[in-house]
């Protein structure tokens, strides 16, 4: 029995209270679900609401079970499966520190400008660039930059939103 | 002007507002202010248990036999960690419990202070929800929310951890009405009408239906039981119940075909296997019920009625699911049947009943009785016959005796059967019986026990003595962890590794040392007299019923097998080896 696994982006509105992330993450680890990416931050400081975006994958049954379990958590107000909506967009932010001491084939400044990345910091040895894009764009940027010595990088995890009138209720 | 109250006082006032009459607890440094307030009032009775695990089981027994929330009060650190088994038990069996624990003062949290344990972290996965109250302003809200969460939707345990400084700080408390809840928790309890219509049309079409009834019906309340009874009557369909569901409708009813699952009846399991429509009401297709999932009732359409959406399609996919409070779903179903004047022909299902009656005729619970040695089944049959008219409350420990009790006792009312189903906690029955007895002081409460399990919370004899609880402990003493021995015989070449119960106490003397009566019986002919005497005695009794040490519990569906691969008795051999897949299952 091999059922197809598919990727799902879950957008979850939660009370911004201590332990809420532990509840969600604990639920995933305790029940053996995948977390491919996770991002969380407060989005409504009056109502103390945070929005969590989790990218997970599994068979339909498993993903349905994940959604039902997460919805049962008391501080969870609402959960939508963005991937089930007609259209949506997803973006991720990357910060990347490059070693620019050695000369290389690529004209880095031109490339950065072309893809719409920003230089946040620069000195004689390193530059830090910022770029936001789809996970695929980010991955291809990382690939491209492998010719440099990538000193370090960090990614924000995916954040996502439905197009049109679909929205996550508070 | 509203007066300011201490946090400890607010705890007590909030409990009073929640209509709490009894709490089960054990004091310690981090809850002394609350115990001080308890001392100063007389609206709430405190029952001092002898171990915090027992406090939770007692609260569970209280809750399950009344439908109210059971309340526990314990200190920080070891007091709190001792509740973990009880909380997990309540979580698995959906029992509404509120556990209040003391905590080290807020400024010490995280410092590895004396008797500090991160109980909110520890119990996150084994409670429905929990709170660490870090501000006095949140105290009353947290307690009222805890009660709201514990009893609404699918019930469960909620823990409220209260640091000691919060207990001494002061604030105003305007009562429950004037306290805003910290939770917006509002589970969906209303089913949609179109699913009800679909449900009834499936009911109409079926030729081989089976009602598969779980503890959800009991949790939903007595109206749910009433409506289900009506629906059974109108349809004439057969009904089986899970371990948790026993008594949801009377088990003496002719349409009841026995418990199902691993130790369920032949007729119940085969009816499940061969049915064309399975109506699951408040049960969850647990692995003890389904056996090997791929062979579980392969040809049936399945309908699942439950309040908890996460129970749907978890292990078995169903064709129609209806989310809501079961009493509402059943009420709407009956209304729809009535409005549309739908009738159910007995003829359509007569072939099905004939088949079921053939399976019934196997008499699968039959056993070979003896004149010289007490068979545990016989002991329970006699217990049933001689106590049935009293509608006793039965609790159990965990093991063979538990399964035999489920098979051989009659449950004609809901909330009279308290057993640890999901977690299978040895040591549950005695403290649970205390909680039941506190709630029903004049009723007969019996803990059907094994000699191994009873030792796991035997310290509660002291509580029983203190509060003069006339709990009857009916030990089926087979000198073995019988259920373990049975699996070792069946699956591990009869190597009885560590399952013999050596060095048992003299249960009669043990009873006497706690001011209870101890009775022992070892001959079948003396069984009735023992039971009659046990009922007659006003105080607590331990009956040491010395039974056949070799008896095994049948029918049995070995793990990883399907419903039609049932072992009916000691002479039934497994067909071939148990699969590797089955061997790793518990
Ligand atoms: C706390 C706990 N530990 C271990 C087990 C595993 N276990 C299940 S049944 C059983 C034996 C119970 O023996 P006894 O109480 O004498 O009951 P019997 O099966 O003999 O009727 C054991 C050890 C358990 N269910 N709970
Ligand atoms: Mg035993």
Coordinates of C-alpha atoms in Angstrom, one line a residue, chain B residues 41 97 136 162 173 186 192 203 230 233 276 283 296 401 409 420 460 479 482 517 520:
Chain B
X41 CA -14.1 26.4 55.0
X97 CA -10.5 15.9 35.5
X136 CA -2.6 36.5 39.8
X162 CA 0.0 27.6 40.4
X173 CA -12.6 38.1 42.3
X186 CA -16.1 26.0 21.5
X192 CA -25.7 18.9 9.9
X203 CA -29.7 2.4 7.9
X230 CA -34.8 3.8 21.1
X233 CA -35.6 -0.8 19.4
X276 CA -22.6 -4.6 5.3
X283 CA -15.8 4.7 19.6
X296 CA -11.2 -5.4 9.4
X401 CA -9.8 -10.5 35.5
X409 CA -20.9 -9.1 34.4
X420 CA -8.8 1.6 32.5
X460 CA -5.1 3.3 49.5
X479 CA -0.8 -16.2 41.6
X482 CA -2.3 -13.9 34.3
X517 CA -12.7 -7.6 56.8
X520 CA -10.8 -16.1 51.6

